[in-house]
XYZ file of C-alpha atoms in Angstrom:
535
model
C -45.072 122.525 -202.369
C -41.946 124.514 -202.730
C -43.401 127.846 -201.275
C -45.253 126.020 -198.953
C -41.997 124.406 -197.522
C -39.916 127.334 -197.681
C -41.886 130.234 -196.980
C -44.456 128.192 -193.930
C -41.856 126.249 -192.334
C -39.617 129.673 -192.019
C -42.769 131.576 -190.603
C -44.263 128.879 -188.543
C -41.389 127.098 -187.311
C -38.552 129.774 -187.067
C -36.183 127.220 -189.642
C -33.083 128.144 -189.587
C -31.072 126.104 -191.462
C -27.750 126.208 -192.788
C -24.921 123.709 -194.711
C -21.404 125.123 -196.269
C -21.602 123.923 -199.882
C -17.799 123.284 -199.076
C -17.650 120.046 -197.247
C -20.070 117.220 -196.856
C -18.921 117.616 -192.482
C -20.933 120.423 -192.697
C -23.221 117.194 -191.684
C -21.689 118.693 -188.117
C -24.166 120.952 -188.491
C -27.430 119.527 -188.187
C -30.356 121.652 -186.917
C -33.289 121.250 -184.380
C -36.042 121.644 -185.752
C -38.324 119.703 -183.594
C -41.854 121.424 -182.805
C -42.844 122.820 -179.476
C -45.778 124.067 -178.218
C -48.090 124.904 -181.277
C -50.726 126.830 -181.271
C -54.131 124.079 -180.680
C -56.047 126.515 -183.218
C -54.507 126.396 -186.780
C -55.450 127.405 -190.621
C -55.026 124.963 -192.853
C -51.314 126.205 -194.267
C -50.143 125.871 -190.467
C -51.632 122.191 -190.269
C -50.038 121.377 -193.965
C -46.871 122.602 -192.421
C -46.388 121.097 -189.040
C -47.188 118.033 -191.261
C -44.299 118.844 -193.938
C -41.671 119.610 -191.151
C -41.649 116.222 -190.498
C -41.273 115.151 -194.056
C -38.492 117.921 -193.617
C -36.810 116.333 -190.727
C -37.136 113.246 -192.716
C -34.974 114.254 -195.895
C -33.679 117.613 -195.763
C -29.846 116.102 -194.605
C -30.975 112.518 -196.632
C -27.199 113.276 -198.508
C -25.725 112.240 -195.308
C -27.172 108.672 -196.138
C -24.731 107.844 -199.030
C -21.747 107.652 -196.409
C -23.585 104.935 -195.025
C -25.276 102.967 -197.352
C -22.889 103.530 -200.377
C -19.470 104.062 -198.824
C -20.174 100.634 -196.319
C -19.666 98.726 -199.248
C -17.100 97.299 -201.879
C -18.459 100.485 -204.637
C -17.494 103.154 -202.926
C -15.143 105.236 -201.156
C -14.725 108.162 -199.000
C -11.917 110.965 -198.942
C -13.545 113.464 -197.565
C -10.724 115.895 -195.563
C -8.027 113.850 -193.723
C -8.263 109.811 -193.150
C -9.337 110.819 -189.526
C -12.433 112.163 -190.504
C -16.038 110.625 -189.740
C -16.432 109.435 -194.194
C -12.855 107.942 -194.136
C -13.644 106.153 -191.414
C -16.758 104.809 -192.432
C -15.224 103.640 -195.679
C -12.186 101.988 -194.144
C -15.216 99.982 -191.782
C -13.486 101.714 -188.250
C -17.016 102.860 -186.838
C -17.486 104.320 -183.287
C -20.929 105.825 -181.822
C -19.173 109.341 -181.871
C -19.227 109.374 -186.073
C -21.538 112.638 -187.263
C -23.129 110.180 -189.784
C -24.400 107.811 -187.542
C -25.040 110.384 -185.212
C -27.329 112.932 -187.333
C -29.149 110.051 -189.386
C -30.504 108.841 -185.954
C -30.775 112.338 -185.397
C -32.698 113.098 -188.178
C -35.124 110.413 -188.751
C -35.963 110.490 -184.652
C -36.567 114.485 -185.046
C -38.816 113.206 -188.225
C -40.743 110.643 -185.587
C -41.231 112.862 -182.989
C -42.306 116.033 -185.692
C -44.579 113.735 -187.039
C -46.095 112.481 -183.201
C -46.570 115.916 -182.111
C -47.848 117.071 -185.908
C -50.352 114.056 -185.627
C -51.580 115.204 -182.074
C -51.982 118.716 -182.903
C -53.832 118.717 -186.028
C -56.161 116.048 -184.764
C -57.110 118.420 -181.831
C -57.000 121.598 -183.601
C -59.686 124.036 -184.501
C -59.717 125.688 -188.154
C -58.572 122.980 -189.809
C -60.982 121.640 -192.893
C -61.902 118.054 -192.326
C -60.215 117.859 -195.782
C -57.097 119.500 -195.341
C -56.618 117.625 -191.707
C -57.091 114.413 -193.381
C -54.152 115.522 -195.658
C -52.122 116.752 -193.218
C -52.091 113.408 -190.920
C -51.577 111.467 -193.352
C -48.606 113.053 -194.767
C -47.141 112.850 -191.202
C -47.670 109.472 -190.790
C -45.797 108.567 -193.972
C -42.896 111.059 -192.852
C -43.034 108.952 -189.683
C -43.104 105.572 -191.438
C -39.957 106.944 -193.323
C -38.021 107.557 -190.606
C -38.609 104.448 -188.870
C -38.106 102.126 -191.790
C -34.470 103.820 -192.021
C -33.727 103.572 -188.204
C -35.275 99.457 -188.255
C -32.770 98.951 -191.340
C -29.269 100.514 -190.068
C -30.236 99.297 -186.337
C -32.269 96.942 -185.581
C -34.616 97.323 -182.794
C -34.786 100.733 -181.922
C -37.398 102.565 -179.541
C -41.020 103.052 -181.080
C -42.590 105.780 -179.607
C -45.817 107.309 -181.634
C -46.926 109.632 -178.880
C -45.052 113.463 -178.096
C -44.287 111.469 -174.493
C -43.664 108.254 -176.068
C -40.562 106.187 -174.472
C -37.219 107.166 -176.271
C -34.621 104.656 -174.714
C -36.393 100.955 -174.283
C -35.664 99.155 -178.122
C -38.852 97.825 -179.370
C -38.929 94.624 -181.752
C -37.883 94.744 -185.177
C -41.586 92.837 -186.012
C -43.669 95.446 -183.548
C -41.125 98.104 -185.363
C -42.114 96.927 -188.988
C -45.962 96.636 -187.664
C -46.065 100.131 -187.159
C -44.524 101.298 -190.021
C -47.060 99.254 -191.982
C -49.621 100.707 -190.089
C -48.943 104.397 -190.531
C -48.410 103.510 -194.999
C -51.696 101.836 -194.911
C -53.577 104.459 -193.135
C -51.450 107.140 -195.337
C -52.866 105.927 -198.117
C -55.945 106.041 -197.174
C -55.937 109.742 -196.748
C -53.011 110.849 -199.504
C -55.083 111.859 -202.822
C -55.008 109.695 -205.383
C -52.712 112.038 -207.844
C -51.007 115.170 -207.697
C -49.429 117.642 -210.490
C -45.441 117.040 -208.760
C -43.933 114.109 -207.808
C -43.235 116.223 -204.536
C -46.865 116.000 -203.223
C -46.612 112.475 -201.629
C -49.937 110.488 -202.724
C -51.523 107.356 -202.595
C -48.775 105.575 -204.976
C -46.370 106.616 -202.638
C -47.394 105.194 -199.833
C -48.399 101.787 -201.927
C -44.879 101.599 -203.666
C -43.214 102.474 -199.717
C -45.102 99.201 -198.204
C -44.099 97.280 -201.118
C -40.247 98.277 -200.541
C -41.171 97.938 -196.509
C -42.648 94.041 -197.009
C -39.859 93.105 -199.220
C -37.694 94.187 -196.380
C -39.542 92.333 -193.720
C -40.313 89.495 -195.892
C -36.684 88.781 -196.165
C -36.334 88.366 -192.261
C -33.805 91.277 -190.685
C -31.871 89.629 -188.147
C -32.917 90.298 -184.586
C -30.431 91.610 -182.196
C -29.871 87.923 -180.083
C -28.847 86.712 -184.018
C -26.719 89.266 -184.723
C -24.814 88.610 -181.329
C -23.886 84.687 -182.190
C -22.735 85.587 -185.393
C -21.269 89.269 -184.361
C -17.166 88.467 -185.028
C -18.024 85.499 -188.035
C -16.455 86.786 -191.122
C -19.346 85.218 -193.027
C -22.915 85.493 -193.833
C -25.887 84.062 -191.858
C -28.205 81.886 -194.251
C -31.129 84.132 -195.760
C -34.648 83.080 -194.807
C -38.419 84.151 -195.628
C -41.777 85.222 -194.775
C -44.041 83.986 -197.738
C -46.646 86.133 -196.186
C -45.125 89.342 -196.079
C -43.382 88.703 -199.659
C -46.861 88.274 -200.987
C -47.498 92.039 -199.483
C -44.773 93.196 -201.691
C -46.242 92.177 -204.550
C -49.785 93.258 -204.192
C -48.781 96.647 -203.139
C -46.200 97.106 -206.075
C -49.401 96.194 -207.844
C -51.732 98.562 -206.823
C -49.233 101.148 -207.987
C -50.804 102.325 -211.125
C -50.742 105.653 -213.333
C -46.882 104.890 -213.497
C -44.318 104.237 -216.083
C -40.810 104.273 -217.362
C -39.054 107.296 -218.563
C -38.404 105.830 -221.923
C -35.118 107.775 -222.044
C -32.769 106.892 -218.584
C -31.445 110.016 -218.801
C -34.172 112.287 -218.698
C -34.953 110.954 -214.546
C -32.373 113.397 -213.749
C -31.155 116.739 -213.791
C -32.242 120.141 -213.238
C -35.062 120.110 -216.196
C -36.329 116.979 -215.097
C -36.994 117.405 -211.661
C -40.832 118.233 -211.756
C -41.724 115.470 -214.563
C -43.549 112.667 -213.228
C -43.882 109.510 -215.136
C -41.595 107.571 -213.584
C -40.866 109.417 -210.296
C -43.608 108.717 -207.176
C -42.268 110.946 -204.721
C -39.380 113.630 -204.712
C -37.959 116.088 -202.298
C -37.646 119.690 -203.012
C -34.382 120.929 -202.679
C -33.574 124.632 -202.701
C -29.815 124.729 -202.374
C -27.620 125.410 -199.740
C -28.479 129.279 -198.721
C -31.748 127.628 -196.454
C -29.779 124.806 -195.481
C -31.579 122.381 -197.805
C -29.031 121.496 -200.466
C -28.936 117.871 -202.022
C -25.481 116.711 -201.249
C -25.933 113.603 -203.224
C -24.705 116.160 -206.083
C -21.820 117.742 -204.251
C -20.684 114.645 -202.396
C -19.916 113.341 -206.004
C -18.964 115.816 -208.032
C -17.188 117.600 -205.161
C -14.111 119.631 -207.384
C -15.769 119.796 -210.539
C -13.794 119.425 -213.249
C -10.414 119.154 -211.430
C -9.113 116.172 -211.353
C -6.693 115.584 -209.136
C -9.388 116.683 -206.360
C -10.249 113.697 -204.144
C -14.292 113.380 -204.365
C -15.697 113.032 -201.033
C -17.788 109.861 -203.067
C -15.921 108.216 -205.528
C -16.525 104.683 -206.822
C -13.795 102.315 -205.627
C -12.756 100.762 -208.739
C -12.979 101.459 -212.789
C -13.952 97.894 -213.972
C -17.932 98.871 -212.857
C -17.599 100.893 -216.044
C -15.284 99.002 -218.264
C -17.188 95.629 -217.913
C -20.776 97.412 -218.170
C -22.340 96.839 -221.935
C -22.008 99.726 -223.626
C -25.314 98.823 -225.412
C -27.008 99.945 -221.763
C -28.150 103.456 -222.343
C -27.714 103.300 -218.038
C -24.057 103.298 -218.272
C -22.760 106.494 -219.394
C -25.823 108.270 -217.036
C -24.215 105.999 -214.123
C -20.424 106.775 -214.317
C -18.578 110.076 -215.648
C -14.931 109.156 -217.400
C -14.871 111.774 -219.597
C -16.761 114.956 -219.752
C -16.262 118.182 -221.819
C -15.922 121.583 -220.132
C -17.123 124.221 -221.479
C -15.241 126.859 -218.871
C -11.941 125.436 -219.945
C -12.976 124.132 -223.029
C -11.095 121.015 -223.034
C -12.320 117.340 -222.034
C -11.903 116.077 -218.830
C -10.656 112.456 -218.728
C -11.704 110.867 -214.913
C -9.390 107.635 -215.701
C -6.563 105.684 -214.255
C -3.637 106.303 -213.492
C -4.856 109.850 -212.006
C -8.168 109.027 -210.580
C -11.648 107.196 -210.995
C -14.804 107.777 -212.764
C -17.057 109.653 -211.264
C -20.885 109.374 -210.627
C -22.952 110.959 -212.507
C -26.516 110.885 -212.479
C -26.633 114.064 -210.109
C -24.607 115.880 -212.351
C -26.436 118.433 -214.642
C -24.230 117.551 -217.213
C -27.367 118.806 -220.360
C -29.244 121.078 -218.293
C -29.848 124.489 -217.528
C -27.130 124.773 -214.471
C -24.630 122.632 -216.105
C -21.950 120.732 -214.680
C -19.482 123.658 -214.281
C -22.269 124.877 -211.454
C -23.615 121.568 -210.039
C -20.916 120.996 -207.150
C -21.746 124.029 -205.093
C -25.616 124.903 -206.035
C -26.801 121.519 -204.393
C -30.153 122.317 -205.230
C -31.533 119.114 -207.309
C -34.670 117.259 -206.012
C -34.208 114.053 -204.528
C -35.612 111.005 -205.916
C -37.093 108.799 -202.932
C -38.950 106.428 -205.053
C -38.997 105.583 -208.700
C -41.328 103.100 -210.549
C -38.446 101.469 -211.580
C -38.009 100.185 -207.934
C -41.867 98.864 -207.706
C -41.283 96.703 -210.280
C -37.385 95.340 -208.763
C -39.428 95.182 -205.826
C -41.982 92.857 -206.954
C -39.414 90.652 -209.305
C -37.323 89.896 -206.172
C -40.717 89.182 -204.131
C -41.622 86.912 -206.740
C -38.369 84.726 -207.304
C -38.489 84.293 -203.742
C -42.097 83.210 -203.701
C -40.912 80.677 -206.062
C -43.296 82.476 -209.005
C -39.470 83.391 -211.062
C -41.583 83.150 -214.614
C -44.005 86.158 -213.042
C -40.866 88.172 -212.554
C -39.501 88.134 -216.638
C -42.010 90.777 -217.172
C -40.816 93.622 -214.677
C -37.483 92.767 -215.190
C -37.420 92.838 -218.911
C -39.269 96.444 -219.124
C -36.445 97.588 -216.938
C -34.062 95.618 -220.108
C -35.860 97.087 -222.686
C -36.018 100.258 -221.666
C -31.883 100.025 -221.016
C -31.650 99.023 -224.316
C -33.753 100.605 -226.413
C -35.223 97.791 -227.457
C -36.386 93.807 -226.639
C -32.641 92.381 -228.022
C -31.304 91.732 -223.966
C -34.958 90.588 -222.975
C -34.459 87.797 -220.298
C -36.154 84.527 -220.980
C -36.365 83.464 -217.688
C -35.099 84.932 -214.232
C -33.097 84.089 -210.974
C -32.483 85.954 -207.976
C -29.002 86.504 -209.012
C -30.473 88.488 -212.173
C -32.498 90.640 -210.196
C -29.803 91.599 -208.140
C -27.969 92.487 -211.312
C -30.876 94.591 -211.758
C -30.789 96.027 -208.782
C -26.912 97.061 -209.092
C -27.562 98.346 -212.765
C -30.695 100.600 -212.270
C -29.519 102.435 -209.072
C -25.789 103.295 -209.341
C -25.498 106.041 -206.033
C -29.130 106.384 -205.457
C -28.664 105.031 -201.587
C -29.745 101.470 -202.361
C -26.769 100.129 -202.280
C -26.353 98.333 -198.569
C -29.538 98.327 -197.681
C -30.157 95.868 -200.850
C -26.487 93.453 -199.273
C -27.995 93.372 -196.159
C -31.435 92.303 -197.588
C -30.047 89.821 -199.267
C -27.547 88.719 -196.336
C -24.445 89.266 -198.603
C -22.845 91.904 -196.765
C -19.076 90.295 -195.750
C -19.546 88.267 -199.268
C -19.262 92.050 -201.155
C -16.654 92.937 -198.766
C -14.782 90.067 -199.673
C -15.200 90.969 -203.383
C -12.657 93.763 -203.076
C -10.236 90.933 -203.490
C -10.871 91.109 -206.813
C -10.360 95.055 -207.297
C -7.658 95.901 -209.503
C -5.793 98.257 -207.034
C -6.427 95.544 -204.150
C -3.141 94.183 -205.442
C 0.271 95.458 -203.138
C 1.886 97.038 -205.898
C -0.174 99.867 -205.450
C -0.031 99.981 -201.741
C 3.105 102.536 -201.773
C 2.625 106.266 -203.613
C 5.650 106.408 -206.535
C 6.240 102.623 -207.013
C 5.386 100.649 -210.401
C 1.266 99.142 -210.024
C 0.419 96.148 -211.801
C -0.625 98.064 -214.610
C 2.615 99.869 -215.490
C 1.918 102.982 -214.071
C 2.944 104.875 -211.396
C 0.795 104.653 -208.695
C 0.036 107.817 -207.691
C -1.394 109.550 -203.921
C -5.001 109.002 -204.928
C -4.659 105.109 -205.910
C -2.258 104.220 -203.024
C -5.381 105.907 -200.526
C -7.557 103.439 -202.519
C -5.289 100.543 -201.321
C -5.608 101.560 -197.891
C -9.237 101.561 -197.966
C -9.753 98.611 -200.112
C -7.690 96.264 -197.451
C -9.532 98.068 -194.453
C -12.712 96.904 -196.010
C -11.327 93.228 -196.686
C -9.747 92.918 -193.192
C -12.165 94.451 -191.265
C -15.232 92.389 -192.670
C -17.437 90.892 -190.074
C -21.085 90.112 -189.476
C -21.514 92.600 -187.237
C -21.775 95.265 -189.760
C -25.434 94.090 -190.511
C -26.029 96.708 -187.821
C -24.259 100.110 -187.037
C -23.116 101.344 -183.557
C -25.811 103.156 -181.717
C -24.538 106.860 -181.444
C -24.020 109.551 -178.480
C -26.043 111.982 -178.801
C -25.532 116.045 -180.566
C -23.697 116.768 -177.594
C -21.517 113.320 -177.096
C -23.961 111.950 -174.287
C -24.645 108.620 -174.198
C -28.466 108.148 -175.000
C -28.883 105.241 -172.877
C -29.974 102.504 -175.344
C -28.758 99.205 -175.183
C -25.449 99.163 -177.415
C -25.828 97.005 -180.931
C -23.832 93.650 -180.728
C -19.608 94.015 -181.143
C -20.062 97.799 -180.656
């Protein structure tokens, strides 16, 4: 899969990709790698890669997600270059259409679409091709396609769905006909994905049965539609949750017909370098080669940007230290979640990532026991990415099934997620609320881009930006760099920045934010689509 990405894609579709390992804005950057006039007679390597370049599309600038869907929250924070940057702005909630994140996520996941379209096309028509392999091929596309669109429906809202190389790129389609299609192209995936493969990189049938669980779940839980959005737009509260029994029920049978899967009995051994090709527990990865092919896992760099120095402002950091502090330190997730202390073996001294010089950092991207180490993790970038993880079937089908008012089905799956935090049965749950599964949720997937897409799921978004009330340096003694904080210390640069961006999140909470702007386009045109309500 990893030759076949890097060595195809570069022959067939002249790739060229490139990222500076220096600065997550290298997001600036973004390539075109939409296909044009292929060839209608193709082997089977050409047909397996038109299909991957849409996967490609898809993921290859996926870190870019994380200063969305983790930074648009009370977690985490952005200090990426100066506080007029695109992931300062996004973490202090002052959006515009112009922001490179908003603009290359669209970008990306529409160049995914429309690779996938004209991949779908193509290999359909051409010669060469085994009946086998084409099978393959299309279905891999439409799962690349279903991808993309189940991102764009989520950050939003009705966008256009086009599923033809001419389709029509500027009228916004329903979120239901949106979600219809999406189901459409997993179900039909599956059909023609094999039923296993040797690396959690070859997408299979699992995949696309664990996807439409995590798709129905979404749809289940009713997004709102654009005319909602717009009555509630300036409300600095929540709109009441509702429910599609139906589609809920979806969740659960697919999560179920996700088999051959199981927990990593050790947390720590989902990640890091050595880990990436084992399977148990992870259905479908991303290869990432690092940053000289432009395909380098920021999700690594964007949190462990400096290394070991640390006074360096992450261009991620988590907003506050009581995540860690309050965490049981009988959960074997907790010291794989946060980093506050971390031996170097360069400088060979311990790093301490604590108040009253900084935060803890993130961690589970780190190679802290592996064969690049820590010391080489910021800039090498080249760590798989996990899309989906068993442990999020079975979240998946808990929450289904306390909504479906079934909460005594959902002790099982949420208590092998317990046990295997624990080592043992001792924190088993006896019975389970919605509430505890969203403890779950928050627990399992520290930084692992779940983060706002679960608030707005669960229609809590301006309720977790009100949390940051609560935030230790949300009080206004450390508003001012040199003066005395509430904890005795002197409140330094870095913790009078997190002030800033703690009361910009507070102040600037509104309903609205259940949807970002739609963006200008590479070149700062306007792409003619209806503008999302209070944008």
């Amino acid at each position: 899969m990893k030759k076949n990405l890097n060595t195809l894609l570069a022959a067939l579709l002249s790739v060229s990709a490139s990222i500076s390992f220096t600065a997550c804005s290298s997001d600036n950057d973004d390539d075109n790698n939409v296909i044009d006039n292929q060839a209608e007679t193709l082997t089977d390597a050409e047909a397996l890669a038109l299909a991957d370049n849409a996967l490609f599309e898809y993921y290859h600038k996926a870190f870019g997600l994380s200063f969305i869907v983790e930074t648009f929250t009370s977690k985490t924070h952005s200090f990426e270059g100066e506080e007029s940057e695109d992931g300062p702005l996004i973490s202090r909630h002052e959006l515009t259409p112009e922001n490179v994140y908003f603009v290359n996520r669209w970008y990306n996941k529409n160049s995914a679409v429309a690779n996938a379209n004209t991949a779908i096309e193509k290999i359909s028509a051409a010669t060469g091709v085994s009946e086998a392999t084409k099978t393959v091929a299309i279905a891999r596309a439409k799962l690349a396609r279903a991808l993309g669109y189940h991102v764009l429906v989520r950050l939003w809202g009705e966008v256009p769905l086009y599923t033809t190389s001419d389709g029509d790129t500027k009228t916004r389609a329903s979120i239901d006909d949106v979600y219809t299609q999406i189901v459409k192209d997993l179900e039909e995936a599956a059909e023609g994905l094999p039923e296993s493969a040797s690396l959690p990189s070859v997408p299979t049938k699992a995949a696309a049965y664990g996807l439409l669980s995590r798709v129905y779940l979404d749809w289940g839980s009713n997004p709102l539609t654009y005319d909602q959005l717009d009555a509630i737009k300036d409300q600095k509260q929540d709109p009441t949750p509702s429910y599609n029994t139906a589609r809920l029920q979806k969740a659960v049978e697919y999560a179920d017909k996700v088999t051959g899967y199981q927990l990593n009995a050790d947390f720590s051994t989902i990640f890091g370098k050595d880990n990436e090709a084992k399977k148990d527990e992870k259905i479908l990865t991303f290869v990432h080669d690092g940053d000289a092919v432009g395909t380098g896992n920021h999700q690594v760099h964007c949190s462990w940007t400096f290394g070991f120095n640390v006074d360096q402002e992450n261009h991620l950091s988590p907003a506050q230290d009581s995540f860690l502090a309050l965490w049981d330190k009988a959960d074997h997730r907790r010291n794989v979640s946060y980093i506050d202390s971390l031996y170097d073996n360069v400088g060979d001294s311990i790093a301490y990532f604590r108040a009253p010089r900084t935060l803890p950092r993130y961690g589970k991207f780190v190679d802290v026991d592996g064969s690049e180490g820590p010391n080489e993790s910021y800039k090498l970038n080249d760590l798989d990415r996990i899309e989906l993880r068993y442990a999020e079937v079975l979240l998946n089908k808990a929450e289904a099934l306390v909504l479906l008012n079934r909460a005594s089905e959902a002790v099982a799956p949420i208590n092998q997620l317990r046990q295997r935090a624990y080592g043992n049965d001792s924190h088993n749950l006896s019975s389970v609320t919605l509430q505890d599964v969203k403890d779950e949720w928050g627990l399992e997937f520290v930084y692992e881009q779940k983060e706002w897409f679960n608030l707005a799921r669960w229609k809590d978004v301006v309720k977790d930006l009100e949390s940051v009330q609560q935030n230790e340096y949300f009080d206004d003694s450390y508003a001012v760099a040199g003066q005395t904080g509430r904890n005795g210390e002197v409140v330094n640069a870095f913790f009078a920045k997190t002030y800033k961006h703690l009361h910009a999140k507070y102040e600037n909470r509104e309903a609205k934010y259940y949807r970002f702007p739609i963006p200008v386009g590479k070149s700062g045109e306007d792409l003619g689509i209806k503008q999302n309500p209070g944008y």
